[in-house]
Coordinates of C-alpha atoms in Angstrom, one line a residue:
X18 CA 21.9 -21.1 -14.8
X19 CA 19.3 -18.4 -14.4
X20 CA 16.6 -18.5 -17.1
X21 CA 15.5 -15.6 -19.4
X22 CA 12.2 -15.1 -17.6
X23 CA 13.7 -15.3 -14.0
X24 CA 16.7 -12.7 -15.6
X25 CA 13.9 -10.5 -16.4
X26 CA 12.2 -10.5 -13.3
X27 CA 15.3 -10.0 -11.8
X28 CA 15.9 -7.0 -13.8
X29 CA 12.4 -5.6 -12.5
X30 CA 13.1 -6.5 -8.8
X31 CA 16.4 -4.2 -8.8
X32 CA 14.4 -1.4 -10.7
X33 CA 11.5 -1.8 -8.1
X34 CA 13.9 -1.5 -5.5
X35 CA 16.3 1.3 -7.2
X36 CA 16.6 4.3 -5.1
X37 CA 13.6 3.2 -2.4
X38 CA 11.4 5.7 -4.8
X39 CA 8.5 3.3 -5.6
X40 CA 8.2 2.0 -1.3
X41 CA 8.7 5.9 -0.7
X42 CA 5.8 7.2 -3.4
X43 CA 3.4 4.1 -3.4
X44 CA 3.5 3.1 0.4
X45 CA 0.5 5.6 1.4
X46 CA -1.2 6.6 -2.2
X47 CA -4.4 7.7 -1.4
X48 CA -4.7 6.2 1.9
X49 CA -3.7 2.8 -0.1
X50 CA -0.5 0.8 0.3
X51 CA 0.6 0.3 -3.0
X52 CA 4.1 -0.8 -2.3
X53 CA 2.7 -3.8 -0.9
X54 CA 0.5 -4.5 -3.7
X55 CA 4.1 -4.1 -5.8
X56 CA 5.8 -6.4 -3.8
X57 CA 3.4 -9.0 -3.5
X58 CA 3.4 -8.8 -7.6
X59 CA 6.9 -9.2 -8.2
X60 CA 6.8 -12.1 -5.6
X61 CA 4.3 -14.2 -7.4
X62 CA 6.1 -13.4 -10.7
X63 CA 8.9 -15.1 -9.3
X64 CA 6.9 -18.4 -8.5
X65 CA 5.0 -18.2 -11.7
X66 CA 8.5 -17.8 -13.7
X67 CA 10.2 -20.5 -12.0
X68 CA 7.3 -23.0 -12.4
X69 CA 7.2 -22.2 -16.3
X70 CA 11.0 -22.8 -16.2
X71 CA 11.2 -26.0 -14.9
X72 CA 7.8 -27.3 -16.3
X73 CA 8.2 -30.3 -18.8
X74 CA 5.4 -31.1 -21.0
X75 CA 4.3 -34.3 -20.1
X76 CA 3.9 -36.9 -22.9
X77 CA 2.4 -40.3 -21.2
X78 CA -1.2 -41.1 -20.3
X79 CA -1.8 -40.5 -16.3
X80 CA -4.6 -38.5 -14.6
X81 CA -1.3 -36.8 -12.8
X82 CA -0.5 -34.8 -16.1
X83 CA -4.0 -33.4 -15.3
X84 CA -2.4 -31.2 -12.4
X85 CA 0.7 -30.7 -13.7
X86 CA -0.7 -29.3 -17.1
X87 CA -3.3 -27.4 -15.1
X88 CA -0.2 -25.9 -12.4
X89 CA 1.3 -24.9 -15.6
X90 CA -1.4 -22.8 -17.1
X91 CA -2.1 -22.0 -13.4
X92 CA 1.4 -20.2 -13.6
X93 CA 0.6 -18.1 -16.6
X94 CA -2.4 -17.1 -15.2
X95 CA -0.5 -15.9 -11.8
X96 CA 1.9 -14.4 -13.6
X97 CA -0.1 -12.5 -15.6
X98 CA -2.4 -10.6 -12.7
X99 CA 0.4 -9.8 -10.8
X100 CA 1.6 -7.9 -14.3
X101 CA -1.8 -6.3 -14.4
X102 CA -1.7 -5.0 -10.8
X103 CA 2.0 -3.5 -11.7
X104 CA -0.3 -2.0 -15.1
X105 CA -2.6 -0.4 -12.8
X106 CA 0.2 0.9 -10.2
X107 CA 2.8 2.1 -12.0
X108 CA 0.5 3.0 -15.2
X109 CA -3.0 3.8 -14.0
X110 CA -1.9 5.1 -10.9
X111 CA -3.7 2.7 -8.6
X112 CA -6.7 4.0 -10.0
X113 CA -9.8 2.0 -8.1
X114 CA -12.0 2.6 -11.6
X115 CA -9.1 1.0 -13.6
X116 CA -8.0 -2.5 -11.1
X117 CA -8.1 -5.1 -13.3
X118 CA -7.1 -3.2 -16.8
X119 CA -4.6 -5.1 -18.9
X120 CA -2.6 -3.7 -22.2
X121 CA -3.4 -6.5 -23.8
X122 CA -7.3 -6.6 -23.4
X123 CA -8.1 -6.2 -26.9
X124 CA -5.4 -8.5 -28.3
X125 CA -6.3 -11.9 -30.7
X126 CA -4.6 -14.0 -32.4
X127 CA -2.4 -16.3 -30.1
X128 CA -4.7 -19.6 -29.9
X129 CA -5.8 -20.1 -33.8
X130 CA -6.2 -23.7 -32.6
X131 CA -10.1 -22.7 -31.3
X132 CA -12.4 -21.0 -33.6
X133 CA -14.1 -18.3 -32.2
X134 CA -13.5 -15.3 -33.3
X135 CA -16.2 -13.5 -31.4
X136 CA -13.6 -13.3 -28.0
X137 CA -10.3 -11.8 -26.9
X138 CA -7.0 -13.9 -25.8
X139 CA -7.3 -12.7 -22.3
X140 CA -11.1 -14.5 -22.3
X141 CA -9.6 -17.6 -24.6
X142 CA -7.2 -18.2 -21.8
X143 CA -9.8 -18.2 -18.6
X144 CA -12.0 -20.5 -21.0
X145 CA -8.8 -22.5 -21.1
X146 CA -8.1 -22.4 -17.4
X147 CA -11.5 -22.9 -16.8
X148 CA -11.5 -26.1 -18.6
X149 CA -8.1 -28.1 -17.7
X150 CA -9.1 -27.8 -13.6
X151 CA -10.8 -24.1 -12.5
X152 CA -14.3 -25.7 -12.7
X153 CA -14.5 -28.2 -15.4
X154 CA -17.8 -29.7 -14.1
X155 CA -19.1 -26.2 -14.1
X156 CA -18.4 -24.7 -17.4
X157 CA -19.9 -21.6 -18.9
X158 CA -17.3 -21.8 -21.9
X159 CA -17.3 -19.5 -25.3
X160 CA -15.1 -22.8 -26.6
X161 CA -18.8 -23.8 -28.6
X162 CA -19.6 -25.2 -32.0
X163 CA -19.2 -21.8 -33.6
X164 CA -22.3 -20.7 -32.0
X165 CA -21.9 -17.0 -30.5
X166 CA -23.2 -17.5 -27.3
X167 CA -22.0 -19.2 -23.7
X168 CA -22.9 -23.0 -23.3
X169 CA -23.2 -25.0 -20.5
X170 CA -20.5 -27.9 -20.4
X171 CA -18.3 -30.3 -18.3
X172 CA -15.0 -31.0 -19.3
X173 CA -13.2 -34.5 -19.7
X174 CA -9.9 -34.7 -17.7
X175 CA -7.2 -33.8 -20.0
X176 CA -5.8 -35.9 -22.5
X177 CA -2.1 -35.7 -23.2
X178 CA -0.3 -38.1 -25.5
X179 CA 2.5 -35.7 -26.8
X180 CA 4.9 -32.9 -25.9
X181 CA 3.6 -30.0 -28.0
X182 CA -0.4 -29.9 -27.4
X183 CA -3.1 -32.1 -25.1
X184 CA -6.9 -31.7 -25.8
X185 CA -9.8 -31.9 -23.5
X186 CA -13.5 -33.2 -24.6
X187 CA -16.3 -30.9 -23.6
X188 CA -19.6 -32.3 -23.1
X189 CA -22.9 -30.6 -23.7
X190 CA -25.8 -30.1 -21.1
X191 CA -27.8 -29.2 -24.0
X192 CA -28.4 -33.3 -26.0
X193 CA -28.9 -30.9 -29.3
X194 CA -25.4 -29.6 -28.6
X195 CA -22.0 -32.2 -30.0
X196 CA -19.5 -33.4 -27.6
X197 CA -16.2 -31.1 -29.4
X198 CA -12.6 -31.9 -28.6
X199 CA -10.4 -29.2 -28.1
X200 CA -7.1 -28.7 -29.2
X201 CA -4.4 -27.0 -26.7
X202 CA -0.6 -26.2 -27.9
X203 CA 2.1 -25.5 -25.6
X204 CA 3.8 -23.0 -28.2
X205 CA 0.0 -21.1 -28.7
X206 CA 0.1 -21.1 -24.4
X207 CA 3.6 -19.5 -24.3
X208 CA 3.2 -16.7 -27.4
X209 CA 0.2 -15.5 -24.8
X210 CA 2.3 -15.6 -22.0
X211 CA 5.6 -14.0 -23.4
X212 CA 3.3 -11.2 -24.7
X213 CA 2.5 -10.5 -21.7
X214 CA 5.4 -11.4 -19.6
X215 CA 7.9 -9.2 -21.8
X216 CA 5.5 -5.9 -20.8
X217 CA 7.9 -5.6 -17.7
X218 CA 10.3 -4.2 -20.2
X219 CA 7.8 -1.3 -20.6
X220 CA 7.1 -0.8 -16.8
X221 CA 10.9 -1.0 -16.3
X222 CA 11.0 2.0 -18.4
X223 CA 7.8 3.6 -17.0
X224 CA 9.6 2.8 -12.9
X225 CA 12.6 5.4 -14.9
X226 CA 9.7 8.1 -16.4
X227 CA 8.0 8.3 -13.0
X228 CA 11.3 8.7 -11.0
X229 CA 12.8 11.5 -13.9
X230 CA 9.7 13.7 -13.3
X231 CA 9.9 12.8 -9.2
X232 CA 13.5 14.0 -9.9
X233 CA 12.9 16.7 -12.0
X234 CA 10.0 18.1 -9.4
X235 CA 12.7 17.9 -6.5
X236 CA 15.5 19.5 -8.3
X237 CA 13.5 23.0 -8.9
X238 CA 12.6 22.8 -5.5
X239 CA 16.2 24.5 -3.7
X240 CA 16.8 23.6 -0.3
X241 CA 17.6 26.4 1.7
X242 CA 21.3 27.0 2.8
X243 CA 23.0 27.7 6.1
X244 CA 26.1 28.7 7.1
X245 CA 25.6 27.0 10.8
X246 CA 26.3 23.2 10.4
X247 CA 23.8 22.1 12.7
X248 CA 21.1 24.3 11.2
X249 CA 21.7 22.7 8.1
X250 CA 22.0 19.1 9.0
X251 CA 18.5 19.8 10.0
X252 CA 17.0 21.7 6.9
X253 CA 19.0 18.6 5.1
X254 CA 17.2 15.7 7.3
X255 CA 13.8 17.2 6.4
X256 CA 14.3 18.2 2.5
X257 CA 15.5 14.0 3.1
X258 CA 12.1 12.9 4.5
X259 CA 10.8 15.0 1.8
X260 CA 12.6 13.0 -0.9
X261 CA 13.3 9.8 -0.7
X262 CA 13.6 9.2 2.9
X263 CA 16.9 7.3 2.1
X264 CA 18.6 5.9 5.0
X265 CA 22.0 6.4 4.1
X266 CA 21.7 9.9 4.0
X267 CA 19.4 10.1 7.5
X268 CA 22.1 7.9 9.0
X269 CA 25.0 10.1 8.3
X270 CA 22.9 13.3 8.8
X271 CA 22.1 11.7 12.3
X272 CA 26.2 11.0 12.9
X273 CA 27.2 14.7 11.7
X274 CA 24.6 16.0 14.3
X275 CA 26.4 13.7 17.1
X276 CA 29.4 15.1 16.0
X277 CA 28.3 19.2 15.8
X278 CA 26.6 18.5 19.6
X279 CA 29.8 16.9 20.7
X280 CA 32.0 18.7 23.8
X281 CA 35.8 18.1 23.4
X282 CA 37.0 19.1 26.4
X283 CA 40.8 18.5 26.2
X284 CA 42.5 21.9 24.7
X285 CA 45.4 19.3 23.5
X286 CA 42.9 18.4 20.7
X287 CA 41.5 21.8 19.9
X288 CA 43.7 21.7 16.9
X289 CA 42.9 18.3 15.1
X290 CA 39.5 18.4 16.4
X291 CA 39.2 22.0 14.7
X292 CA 40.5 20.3 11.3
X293 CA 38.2 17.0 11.2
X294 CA 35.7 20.1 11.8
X295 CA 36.7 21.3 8.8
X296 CA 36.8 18.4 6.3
X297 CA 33.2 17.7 7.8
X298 CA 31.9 21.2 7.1
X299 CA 33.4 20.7 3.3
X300 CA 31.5 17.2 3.2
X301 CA 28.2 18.9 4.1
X302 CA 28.3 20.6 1.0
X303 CA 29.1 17.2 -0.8
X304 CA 25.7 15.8 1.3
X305 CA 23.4 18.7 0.4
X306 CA 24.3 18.4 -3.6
X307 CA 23.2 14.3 -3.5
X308 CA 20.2 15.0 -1.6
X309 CA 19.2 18.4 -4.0
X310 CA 20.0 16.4 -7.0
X311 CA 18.8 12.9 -5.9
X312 CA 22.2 11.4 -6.9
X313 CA 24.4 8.8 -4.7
X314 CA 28.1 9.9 -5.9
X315 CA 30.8 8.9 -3.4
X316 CA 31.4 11.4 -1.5
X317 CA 34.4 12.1 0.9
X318 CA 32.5 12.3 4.3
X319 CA 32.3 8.1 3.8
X320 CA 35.8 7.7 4.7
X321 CA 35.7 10.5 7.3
X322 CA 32.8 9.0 9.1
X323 CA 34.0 5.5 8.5
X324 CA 37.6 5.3 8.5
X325 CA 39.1 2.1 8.4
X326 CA 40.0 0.7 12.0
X327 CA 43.6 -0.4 12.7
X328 CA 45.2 -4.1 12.1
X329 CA 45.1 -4.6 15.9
X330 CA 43.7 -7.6 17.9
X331 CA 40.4 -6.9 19.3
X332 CA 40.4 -3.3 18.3
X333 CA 37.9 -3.7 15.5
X334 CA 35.5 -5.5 18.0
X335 CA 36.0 -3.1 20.7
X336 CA 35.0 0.3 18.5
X337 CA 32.0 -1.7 17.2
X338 CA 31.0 -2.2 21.1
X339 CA 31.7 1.6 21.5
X340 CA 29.6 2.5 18.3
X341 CA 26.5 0.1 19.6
X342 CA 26.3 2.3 22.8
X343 CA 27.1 6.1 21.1
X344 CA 24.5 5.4 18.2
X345 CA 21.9 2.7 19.2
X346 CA 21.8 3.6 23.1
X347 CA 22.5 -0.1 23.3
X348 CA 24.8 -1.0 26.1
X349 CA 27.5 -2.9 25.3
X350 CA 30.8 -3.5 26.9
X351 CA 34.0 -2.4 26.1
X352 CA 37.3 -2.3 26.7
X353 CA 38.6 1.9 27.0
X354 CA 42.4 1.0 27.1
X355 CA 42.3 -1.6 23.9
X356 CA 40.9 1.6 22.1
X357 CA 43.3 4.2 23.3
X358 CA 46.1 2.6 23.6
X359 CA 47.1 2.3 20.2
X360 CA 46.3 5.8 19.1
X361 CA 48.0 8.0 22.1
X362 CA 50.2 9.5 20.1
X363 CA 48.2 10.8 17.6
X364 CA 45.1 12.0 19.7
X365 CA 44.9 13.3 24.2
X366 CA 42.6 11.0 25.7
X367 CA 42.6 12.4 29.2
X368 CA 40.0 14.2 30.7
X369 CA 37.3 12.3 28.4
X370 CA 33.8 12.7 29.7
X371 CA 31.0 11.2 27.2
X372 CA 31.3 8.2 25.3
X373 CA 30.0 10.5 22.2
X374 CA 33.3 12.4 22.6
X375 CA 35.8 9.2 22.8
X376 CA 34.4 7.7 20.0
X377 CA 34.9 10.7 18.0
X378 CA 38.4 11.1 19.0
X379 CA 39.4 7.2 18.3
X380 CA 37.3 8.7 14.8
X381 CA 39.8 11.1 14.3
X382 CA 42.8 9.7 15.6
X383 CA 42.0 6.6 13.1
X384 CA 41.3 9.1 9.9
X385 CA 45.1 10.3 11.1
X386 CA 46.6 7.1 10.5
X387 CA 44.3 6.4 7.6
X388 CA 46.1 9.5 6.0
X389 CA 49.7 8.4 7.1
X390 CA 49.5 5.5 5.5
X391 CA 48.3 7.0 2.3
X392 CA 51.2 9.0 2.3
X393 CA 53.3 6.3 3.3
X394 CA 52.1 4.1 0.1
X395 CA 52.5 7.2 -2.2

């Protein structure tokens, strides 16, 4: 079963990925590739999650528990920075002035276990960190005898005899200075890093602000019309770059053009070429309203484009050989009368000169059936 965190970052991960509008607007910000610095947050979320998951306290003396407590806080920590560099993304704008900037920076309150009232969570936790295995023989440590200032100290390994808190001894440099014992519980650990963990909830719902006002921006900019198809396939491939860049739509821009450039030379077809013309002229309009609005309705040109290929042994395999060589210039062999054969009746395939133009009659041919047996089932 998935846990809550992993759920969450899950939930963020789909939002990140929603309409390619944070790769398209953060991939060159500034000269800066911010998607990556995105990406390389939620991954690291993901291993911090799952280690905080799965971690059991342990309860029994070893030196081991020293690692496994310190991996633990260790996950926090990662977790946590790779929130803050989403904070200064998605928030701050990738802002070099504000890296580093947390939410919480100001926040007490989660570790009443250590007196010091002088310092922030966000420091309590490093002094923590610092102290189960970051550099606990080099320790410039806050976590004092109620004295306000920084004290040089090296840290015993930690001590861990139940499964709510362990405690680590801290010994002076300084012989004036007491050898203290502090106090770590898990529940203080996890209130600091659910905090912080649960502020992906806000960015989810900053990831929807940002794309509203992209949206917003986009939809008051009118993309210009044109009553020649090819024309404006092309104006439509642009105002797409201009967008989102989304593949879908530069895909099927790409076939429609293939499809307006095509020669049909038989005059046997002129007629149901001449209607599949139509229907595609009619799904232009159904293309340029998605890409004006940003929105990814179903549209009609799918099925027109795409029909579904015929219950026929090796047909299926034979059209995607066909389709390798029309759209990816990638040679692949295939067999014409397999394709053909089946579909004389409905479509001429004499006289055929490109491999553009038989692929778009076994297109149209199988769009015929498609519709027969549509009828056929009503």
């Amino acid at each position: 079963m998935i846990g809550k965190y992993s759920e969450l970052s899950n939930k963020f991960r789909e939002k990140a990925n929603d309409h390619n509008f944070l790769c398209f607007q953060y991939s060159n910000k500034n000269e800066h590739d911010l998607w990556s610095c995105i990406c390389s947050s939620m991954d690291w979320i993901d291993v911090g999650v799952q280690y905080i998951e799965n971690f059991q306290p342990p309860n029994r003396p070893s030196l081991l528990n020293c690692m496994e407590i310190f991996s633990f806080i260790q996950a926090i920590d990662i977790t946590y920075e790779a929130i803050k560099s989403l904070f200064w993304v998605l928030v701050n704008n990738g802002e070099e002035s504000k890296k580093g900037r947390s939410p919480f920076y100001e926040e007490k309150g989660c570790f009443s276990s250590i007196k010091n009232d002088a310092i922030t969570d966000d420091k309590l936790f490093k002094e923590i960190r610092a102290c189960c295995g970051a550099h606990p023989t080099n320790l410039h440590t806050y976590i004092s005898d109620d004295e306000p200032k920084k004290q040089e100290r090296y840290a015993s390994w930690i001590c861990a005899e139940t499964n709510s808190s362990f405690s680590v001894m801290l010994y002076p440099n300084d012989t004036s200075n007491e050898t203290i014992t502090v106090n770590v519980f898990y529940a203080e650990l996890m209130d600091y890093f659910e905090k912080r963990f649960y502020y992906l909830n806000n960015l989810i719902d900053k990831i929807d602000e940002l794309f509203e006002v992209f949206r917003e921006e986009k939809i008051n900019d009118i993309i210009q019309k044109s009553s020649n198809p090819i024309e404006q396939l092309k104006i439509l491939k642009d105002a797409n770059a201009d967008r989102l860049d989304n593949q879908y739509f530069d895909e099927t821009i790409e076939q429609l053009l293939l499809f307006f450039n095509t020669q049909f030379e038989s005059k046997e077809n002129e007629s149901i070429v001449e209607n599949y013309r139509e229907k595609l002229i009619s799904g232009i309009d159904e293309l340029y309203e998605n890409i004006q609005k940003l929105e990814y309705k179903e549209m009609k040109l799918n099925k027109l484009l795409s029909p579904p290929t015929i219950d026929i042994e090796w047909f299926g395999y034979e059209y995607t050989a066909l389709l390798a060589q029309v759209f990816e210039n990638r040679y692949k062999r295939y067999h014409f009368k397999t394709l053909t054969e089946p579909l004389k009746k409905y479509v001429n395939f004499d006289n055929i000169r490109t491999q553009s133009e038989l692929y778009w009659l076994i297109t149209i041919a199988l769009n015929i059936v498609d519709e027969q047996n549509g009828n056929k089932a009503k």
